[in-house]
Amino acid sequence: MTFNNSDEDTAFYSRIQQTLVYHQGLLRDELRNKLFYESLKSRVTGETKVLDIGAGSGVWAIAAARLGAKKVTAIESDEVMIPLIQAHIFENGFAGKVEIVHGNSQSINLAEKYDVIISETIGNQAFDENIVGTMIDARKRFLADDGVIIPQKITLVAAPVRLAEDVDLPKGLPFQTDCLRNLTRNFTLNLTDKNALEMLGESCKMLEIDLREIAAEPDFTNLSAKWNLPDVSRANAVVLWAQAELADGINLDSMKTESWLPVVLRFKPFALKTGEIELNLNANPTNYQWTLRAADEPPQTYSPYFTFERLKIG
């Protein structure tokens, strides 16, 4: 391919850069690496056939081969990653031992049944990378009798927090820009600095899915959680993150990892002191919104789809 400095080429190479940086971040996450590797190690023998769905850089396919799996197949939909998987397989001495399939797992057919199916398609909000639909389909079409899947369970967890924010904007100028702050509350925030969060209440499970048993997509439109807080007025956000049972006794908490980013739902603080705060979440991506309630104060509802209407004046 020749780089012509066109807008299309610039966008393409920008996407490559972002993709490679993202996967470097995954590989730097030591806790993530150890937990997934231990999960594979507990399942793989010399007679095991392993399917890696959403293979990314190919690390779990390579791990399965290194653990002695009889056959390994890696499925990846992003064409950018295919030559990288090939390079990593060759670099680690497994050329010819790992089959690579380019495509979406739900749109392809495979001749084999697999003893272990692994997929690291766990999103920052647990289910936002379609791991449920991916695993339902994979179980039906690719999993051998008595086969296992990694992860086994996924949970969306929430907790009320105080998020450190600038309070006087614009700095150094004698007027207000509260409109901008109010509008940005309609968008989720992927938080890179977890130290900016002060936990105000216990974590609460909003949705827990056993991927070994679920037969259809769950309802993401009416998720809820409640907390009793000594001072509700200190809360200005709810943080969401993922937990996963990868294998028996091997559990991942994305809040403790480096590569997953907690998702923050911001809101205007309530006046209530001691009392209950409630979150209702519609996590359907086509109508994503969240509502906070506290005692008799007016409920607050936020959504990126509301932003245009709220920009209107008069």
Coordinates of N, CA and C in Angstrom, one line a residue, residues 54-211:
G54 N -11.9 -13.3 19.1 CA -11.5 -11.9 19.4 C -10.0 -12.0 19.8
A55 N -9.2 -12.6 19.0 CA -7.8 -13.0 19.4 C -6.9 -11.8 19.6
G56 N -7.2 -10.6 19.0 CA -6.4 -9.5 19.3 C -5.0 -9.7 18.8
S57 N -4.0 -9.6 19.7 CA -2.6 -9.8 19.3 C -2.2 -11.2 19.2
G58 N -3.1 -12.1 19.6 CA -2.9 -13.6 19.5 C -2.3 -14.2 20.7
V59 N -2.2 -13.4 21.8 CA -1.5 -13.9 23.0 C -2.1 -15.1 23.6
W60 N -3.4 -15.2 23.6 CA -4.0 -16.4 24.2 C -4.0 -17.6 23.3
A61 N -4.0 -17.4 22.0 CA -3.8 -18.5 21.1 C -2.4 -19.1 21.3
I62 N -1.4 -18.2 21.4 CA 0.0 -18.6 21.6 C 0.2 -19.3 22.9
A63 N -0.5 -18.7 24.0 CA -0.4 -19.4 25.3 C -1.0 -20.8 25.3
A64 N -2.1 -21.0 24.6 CA -2.7 -22.3 24.5 C -1.7 -23.3 23.8
A65 N -1.1 -22.8 22.7 CA -0.1 -23.6 22.0 C 1.1 -23.9 22.9
R66 N 1.6 -23.0 23.6 CA 2.7 -23.2 24.5 C 2.4 -24.2 25.6
L67 N 1.1 -24.2 26.0 CA 0.7 -25.1 27.0 C 0.4 -26.5 26.5
G68 N 0.6 -26.7 25.2 CA 0.6 -28.0 24.6 C -0.7 -28.4 24.0
A69 N -1.6 -27.5 23.7 CA -2.9 -27.8 23.1 C -2.8 -28.6 21.8
K70 N -3.7 -29.5 21.6 CA -3.6 -30.3 20.4 C -3.9 -29.5 19.1
K71 N -4.8 -28.6 19.2 CA -5.2 -27.7 18.1 C -5.6 -26.3 18.7
V72 N -5.2 -25.2 18.0 CA -5.6 -23.9 18.4 C -6.1 -23.1 17.1
T73 N -7.2 -22.5 17.3 CA -7.7 -21.6 16.2 C -8.0 -20.3 16.8
A74 N -7.5 -19.2 16.1 CA -7.7 -17.8 16.6 C -8.6 -17.1 15.6
I75 N -9.7 -16.6 16.1 CA -10.6 -15.8 15.2 C -10.5 -14.3 15.6
E76 N -10.3 -13.5 14.6 CA -10.1 -12.0 14.8 C -10.8 -11.3 13.6
S77 N -11.7 -10.3 13.9 CA -12.4 -9.6 12.9 C -11.7 -8.4 12.3
D78 N -10.7 -7.8 13.1 CA -10.0 -6.6 12.6 C -8.8 -7.0 11.7
E79 N -8.9 -6.6 10.5 CA -7.8 -7.0 9.5 C -6.5 -6.5 9.9
V80 N -6.4 -5.4 10.7 CA -5.1 -4.9 11.1 C -4.4 -5.9 12.0
M81 N -5.1 -6.7 12.7 CA -4.5 -7.6 13.7 C -4.0 -8.9 13.1
I82 N -4.5 -9.3 11.9 CA -4.2 -10.6 11.3 C -2.7 -10.7 11.1
P83 N -2.0 -9.8 10.4 CA -0.6 -10.0 10.2 C 0.2 -9.9 11.5
L84 N -0.3 -9.2 12.5 CA 0.3 -9.1 13.8 C 0.2 -10.5 14.5
I85 N -0.9 -11.1 14.5 CA -1.1 -12.5 15.0 C -0.1 -13.4 14.4
Q86 N 0.0 -13.3 13.0 CA 0.9 -14.2 12.3 C 2.3 -14.0 12.7
A87 N 2.7 -12.7 12.9 CA 4.1 -12.4 13.3 C 4.4 -12.9 14.7
H88 N 3.4 -12.8 15.6 CA 3.6 -13.3 17.0 C 3.7 -14.8 17.0
I89 N 2.9 -15.5 16.2 CA 3.0 -16.9 16.1 C 4.3 -17.4 15.6
F90 N 4.8 -16.7 14.6 CA 6.1 -17.1 14.0 C 7.2 -16.8 15.0
E91 N 7.1 -15.6 15.7 CA 8.2 -15.2 16.6 C 8.3 -16.1 17.8
N92 N 7.2 -16.8 18.2 CA 7.2 -17.7 19.3 C 7.4 -19.2 18.9
G93 N 7.6 -19.4 17.6 CA 7.9 -20.8 17.2 C 6.7 -21.7 17.0
F94 N 5.5 -21.1 16.7 CA 4.4 -21.9 16.6 C 3.7 -21.8 15.2
A95 N 4.6 -21.5 14.2 CA 4.1 -21.4 12.8 C 3.6 -22.8 12.4
G96 N 2.4 -22.8 11.8 CA 1.7 -24.1 11.5 C 1.0 -24.7 12.6
K97 N 1.1 -24.2 13.8 CA 0.4 -24.9 14.9 C -0.9 -24.1 15.4
V98 N -1.0 -22.9 14.9 CA -2.2 -22.0 15.2 C -2.9 -21.6 13.9
E99 N -4.1 -21.9 13.8 CA -4.9 -21.5 12.6 C -5.5 -20.2 12.9
I100 N -5.4 -19.3 11.9 CA -6.0 -17.9 12.0 C -7.2 -17.8 11.1
V101 N -8.3 -17.3 11.6 CA -9.5 -17.1 10.8 C -9.9 -15.7 10.9
H102 N -10.0 -15.0 9.8 CA -10.4 -13.6 9.8 C -11.9 -13.5 9.6
G103 N -12.5 -12.8 10.6 CA -14.0 -12.7 10.5 C -14.6 -12.5 11.9
N104 N -15.9 -12.3 11.9 CA -16.7 -12.3 13.1 C -17.1 -13.7 13.4
S105 N -16.9 -14.2 14.6 CA -17.2 -15.6 15.0 C -18.7 -16.0 14.7
Q106 N -19.6 -15.0 14.8 CA -21.0 -15.4 14.6 C -21.4 -15.5 13.1
S107 N -20.4 -15.1 12.2 CA -20.7 -15.1 10.8 C -19.8 -16.2 10.0
I108 N -19.1 -17.0 10.8 CA -18.2 -18.0 10.1 C -18.6 -19.4 10.6
N109 N -18.2 -20.4 9.8 CA -18.4 -21.8 10.2 C -17.1 -22.4 10.3
L110 N -17.0 -23.3 11.3 CA -15.8 -24.1 11.6 C -16.1 -25.6 11.6
A111 N -15.2 -26.4 11.1 CA -15.5 -27.8 11.0 C -15.3 -28.5 12.4
E112 N -14.5 -27.9 13.2 CA -14.1 -28.5 14.5 C -15.1 -28.1 15.6
K113 N -15.1 -29.0 16.7 CA -15.6 -28.7 18.0 C -14.4 -28.5 18.9
Y114 N -14.5 -27.6 19.9 CA -13.4 -27.2 20.7 C -13.7 -27.5 22.2
D115 N -12.7 -28.0 22.9 CA -12.8 -28.3 24.3 C -12.7 -27.0 25.2
V116 N -12.1 -26.0 24.7 CA -12.0 -24.8 25.5 C -12.2 -23.6 24.5
I117 N -13.1 -22.7 24.8 CA -13.4 -21.5 24.1 C -13.1 -20.3 25.0
I118 N -12.1 -19.5 24.6 CA -11.8 -18.3 25.4 C -12.1 -17.1 24.6
S119 N -12.6 -16.1 25.3 CA -12.9 -14.8 24.6 C -12.6 -13.7 25.7
E120 N -11.8 -12.7 25.3 CA -11.5 -11.6 26.2 C -12.3 -10.4 25.8
T121 N -13.5 -10.6 25.3 CA -14.3 -9.5 24.8 C -15.2 -9.0 26.0
I122 N -14.5 -8.7 27.1 CA -15.1 -8.1 28.3 C -14.9 -6.6 28.2
G123 N -16.0 -5.8 28.1 CA -15.9 -4.4 28.0 C -15.7 -3.7 29.3
N124 N -15.4 -2.4 29.2 CA -15.3 -1.5 30.4 C -16.5 -1.6 31.2
Q125 N -17.7 -1.7 30.5 CA -19.0 -1.9 31.2 C -19.5 -3.3 31.1
A126 N -18.5 -4.2 31.2 CA -18.8 -5.7 31.2 C -19.3 -6.2 29.9
F127 N -20.5 -5.8 29.5 CA -21.2 -6.4 28.4 C -21.1 -5.6 27.1
D128 N -20.4 -4.5 27.0 CA -20.5 -3.6 25.9 C -19.6 -4.0 24.7
E129 N -19.0 -5.2 24.8 CA -18.3 -5.8 23.6 C -19.0 -7.0 23.1
N130 N -20.3 -7.2 23.5 CA -21.1 -8.3 23.0 C -20.6 -9.7 23.4
I131 N -20.1 -9.8 24.6 CA -19.6 -11.1 25.0 C -20.7 -12.1 25.2
V132 N -21.9 -11.6 25.6 CA -23.0 -12.6 25.8 C -23.4 -13.2 24.5
G133 N -23.7 -12.4 23.5 CA -24.1 -13.0 22.2 C -23.0 -13.8 21.6
T134 N -21.7 -13.4 21.7 CA -20.6 -14.2 21.2 C -20.5 -15.5 21.8
M135 N -20.7 -15.6 23.1 CA -20.5 -16.9 23.8 C -21.8 -17.8 23.7
I136 N -22.9 -17.2 23.6 CA -24.1 -18.0 23.3 C -24.0 -18.8 22.0
D137 N -23.6 -18.0 20.9 CA -23.4 -18.6 19.6 C -22.2 -19.6 19.6
A138 N -21.1 -19.3 20.3 CA -20.0 -20.2 20.3 C -20.3 -21.5 21.0
R139 N -21.0 -21.4 22.1 CA -21.4 -22.6 22.8 C -22.3 -23.5 21.9
K140 N -23.2 -23.0 21.2 CA -24.1 -23.7 20.4 C -23.4 -24.4 19.2
R141 N -22.4 -23.7 18.6 CA -21.9 -24.2 17.3 C -20.5 -24.7 17.4
F142 N -19.7 -24.3 18.4 CA -18.3 -24.7 18.4 C -17.8 -25.5 19.7
L143 N -18.6 -25.5 20.7 CA -18.2 -26.1 22.0 C -18.4 -27.6 22.0
A144 N -17.4 -28.4 22.3 CA -17.5 -29.8 22.4 C -18.3 -30.2 23.6
D145 N -18.9 -31.4 23.6 CA -19.5 -32.0 24.8 C -18.5 -31.9 25.9
D146 N -19.0 -31.5 27.1 CA -18.1 -31.4 28.3 C -17.0 -30.3 28.1
G147 N -17.2 -29.4 27.1 CA -16.2 -28.3 26.9 C -16.4 -27.2 27.9
V148 N -15.5 -26.3 28.0 CA -15.6 -25.2 29.0 C -15.3 -23.9 28.2
I149 N -15.8 -22.8 28.8 CA -15.6 -21.5 28.3 C -14.9 -20.6 29.3
I150 N -14.1 -19.7 28.8 CA -13.4 -18.7 29.6 C -13.7 -17.3 29.0
P151 N -14.4 -16.4 29.8 CA -14.8 -16.6 31.2 C -16.1 -17.3 31.4
Q152 N -16.4 -17.7 32.6 CA -17.6 -18.4 33.0 C -18.8 -17.5 33.3
K153 N -18.4 -16.4 34.1 CA -19.4 -15.5 34.5 C -18.9 -14.1 34.3
I154 N -19.9 -13.1 34.1 CA -19.5 -11.7 33.9 C -20.5 -10.9 34.8
T155 N -20.0 -9.9 35.5 CA -20.9 -9.1 36.3 C -20.6 -7.6 36.1
L156 N -21.7 -6.8 36.0 CA -21.5 -5.4 36.0 C -21.7 -4.9 37.4
V157 N -20.7 -4.1 37.9 CA -20.7 -3.6 39.2 C -20.8 -2.1 39.3
A158 N -21.4 -1.6 40.3 CA -21.5 -0.1 40.4 C -21.3 0.3 41.8
A159 N -20.8 1.6 42.0 CA -20.7 2.2 43.3 C -20.8 3.7 43.2
P160 N -21.3 4.3 44.3 CA -21.4 5.8 44.3 C -20.0 6.4 44.6
V161 N -19.6 7.5 44.0 CA -18.3 8.0 44.2 C -18.4 9.5 44.2
R162 N -17.3 10.1 44.7 CA -17.0 11.5 44.5 C -15.9 11.6 43.5
L163 N -16.1 12.3 42.4 CA -15.1 12.4 41.3 C -14.5 13.8 41.4
A164 N -13.2 13.8 41.5 CA -12.5 15.1 41.6 C -12.7 15.8 40.3
E165 N -13.2 17.1 40.4 CA -13.4 17.9 39.2 C -13.0 19.3 39.4
D166 N -12.7 20.0 38.3 CA -12.4 21.4 38.5 C -13.7 22.1 38.9
V167 N -13.7 23.0 39.9 CA -14.9 23.7 40.3 C -15.1 25.1 39.8
D168 N -14.0 25.7 39.4 CA -14.1 27.1 38.9 C -13.6 27.2 37.5
L169 N -14.5 27.2 36.6 CA -14.2 27.3 35.1 C -14.9 28.5 34.5
P170 N -14.3 29.3 33.7 CA -12.9 29.2 33.2 C -11.9 29.8 34.3
K171 N -10.8 29.1 34.5 CA -9.9 29.6 35.5 C -9.3 31.0 35.1
G172 N -9.3 31.9 36.0 CA -8.7 33.2 35.8 C -9.6 34.2 35.1
L173 N -10.9 33.8 34.8 CA -11.8 34.7 34.2 C -13.1 34.9 35.1
P174 N -13.6 36.1 35.1 CA -14.7 36.5 36.0 C -16.1 36.2 35.5
F175 N -16.3 35.0 34.9 CA -17.7 34.6 34.4 C -17.8 33.1 34.5
Q176 N -19.0 32.6 34.2 CA -19.3 31.2 34.4 C -19.5 30.4 33.1
T177 N -19.1 29.1 33.2 CA -19.4 28.2 32.1 C -20.0 26.9 32.6
D178 N -21.0 27.1 33.5 CA -21.7 25.9 34.1 C -22.5 25.2 33.0
C179 N -22.9 25.8 31.9 CA -23.6 25.2 30.8 C -22.8 24.0 30.3
L180 N -21.5 24.3 30.0 CA -20.7 23.3 29.5 C -20.5 22.1 30.4
R181 N -20.4 22.4 31.7 CA -20.3 21.3 32.7 C -21.5 20.4 32.7
N182 N -22.7 21.1 32.7 CA -24.0 20.4 32.8 C -24.1 19.5 31.5
L183 N -23.7 20.0 30.4 CA -23.9 19.2 29.1 C -22.9 18.0 29.2
T184 N -21.7 18.2 29.6 CA -20.8 17.0 29.6 C -21.2 15.9 30.6
R185 N -22.1 16.2 31.5 CA -22.6 15.2 32.4 C -23.4 14.1 31.6
N186 N -23.9 14.5 30.4 CA -24.7 13.6 29.6 C -23.8 12.5 28.9
F187 N -22.5 12.6 29.1 CA -21.7 11.6 28.4 C -20.9 10.8 29.5
T188 N -20.8 9.5 29.2 CA -20.0 8.6 30.1 C -18.5 9.0 30.0
L189 N -17.8 8.8 31.0 CA -16.4 9.1 31.1 C -15.6 7.9 31.4
N190 N -14.7 7.5 30.5 CA -13.7 6.4 30.7 C -12.5 6.9 31.5
L191 N -12.5 6.5 32.7 CA -11.5 7.2 33.7 C -10.2 6.6 33.6
T192 N -9.1 7.3 33.3 CA -7.8 6.8 33.3 C -7.1 6.9 34.6
D193 N -7.5 7.8 35.5 CA -6.9 8.0 36.8 C -7.9 7.6 37.9
K194 N -7.7 6.3 38.3 CA -8.6 5.8 39.4 C -8.4 6.5 40.7
N195 N -7.3 7.2 40.9 CA -7.1 8.0 42.1 C -8.0 9.2 42.2
A196 N -8.7 9.5 41.1 CA -9.6 10.7 41.1 C -11.0 10.3 41.7
L197 N -11.1 9.0 42.0 CA -12.4 8.5 42.6 C -12.3 8.3 44.1
E198 N -13.2 8.8 44.8 CA -13.4 8.5 46.3 C -14.6 7.6 46.4
M199 N -14.5 6.4 46.8 CA -15.6 5.5 47.0 C -16.4 5.9 48.2
L200 N -17.7 6.1 48.0 CA -18.6 6.5 49.1 C -19.6 5.4 49.6
G201 N -19.6 4.3 48.9 CA -20.5 3.2 49.3 C -20.0 1.9 48.8
E202 N -20.6 0.8 49.2 CA -20.2 -0.5 48.8 C -20.6 -0.8 47.4
S203 N -19.8 -1.6 46.7 CA -20.1 -2.0 45.3 C -21.4 -2.8 45.3
C204 N -22.1 -2.7 44.2 CA -23.4 -3.4 44.1 C -23.5 -4.1 42.7
K205 N -23.9 -5.3 42.6 CA -24.0 -6.0 41.4 C -25.3 -5.6 40.7
M206 N -25.1 -5.0 39.5 CA -26.3 -4.6 38.7 C -26.8 -5.7 37.8
L207 N -25.9 -6.5 37.3 CA -26.3 -7.6 36.4 C -25.2 -8.6 36.4
E208 N -25.6 -9.9 36.7 CA -24.6 -11.0 36.7 C -25.1 -12.0 35.7
I209 N -24.2 -12.5 34.8 CA -24.6 -13.4 33.8 C -23.7 -14.6 33.8
D210 N -24.3 -15.8 33.9 CA -23.5 -17.1 33.8 C -23.5 -17.5 32.3
L211 N -22.3 -17.3 31.7 CA -22.2 -17.5 30.3 C -22.3 -19.0 29.9

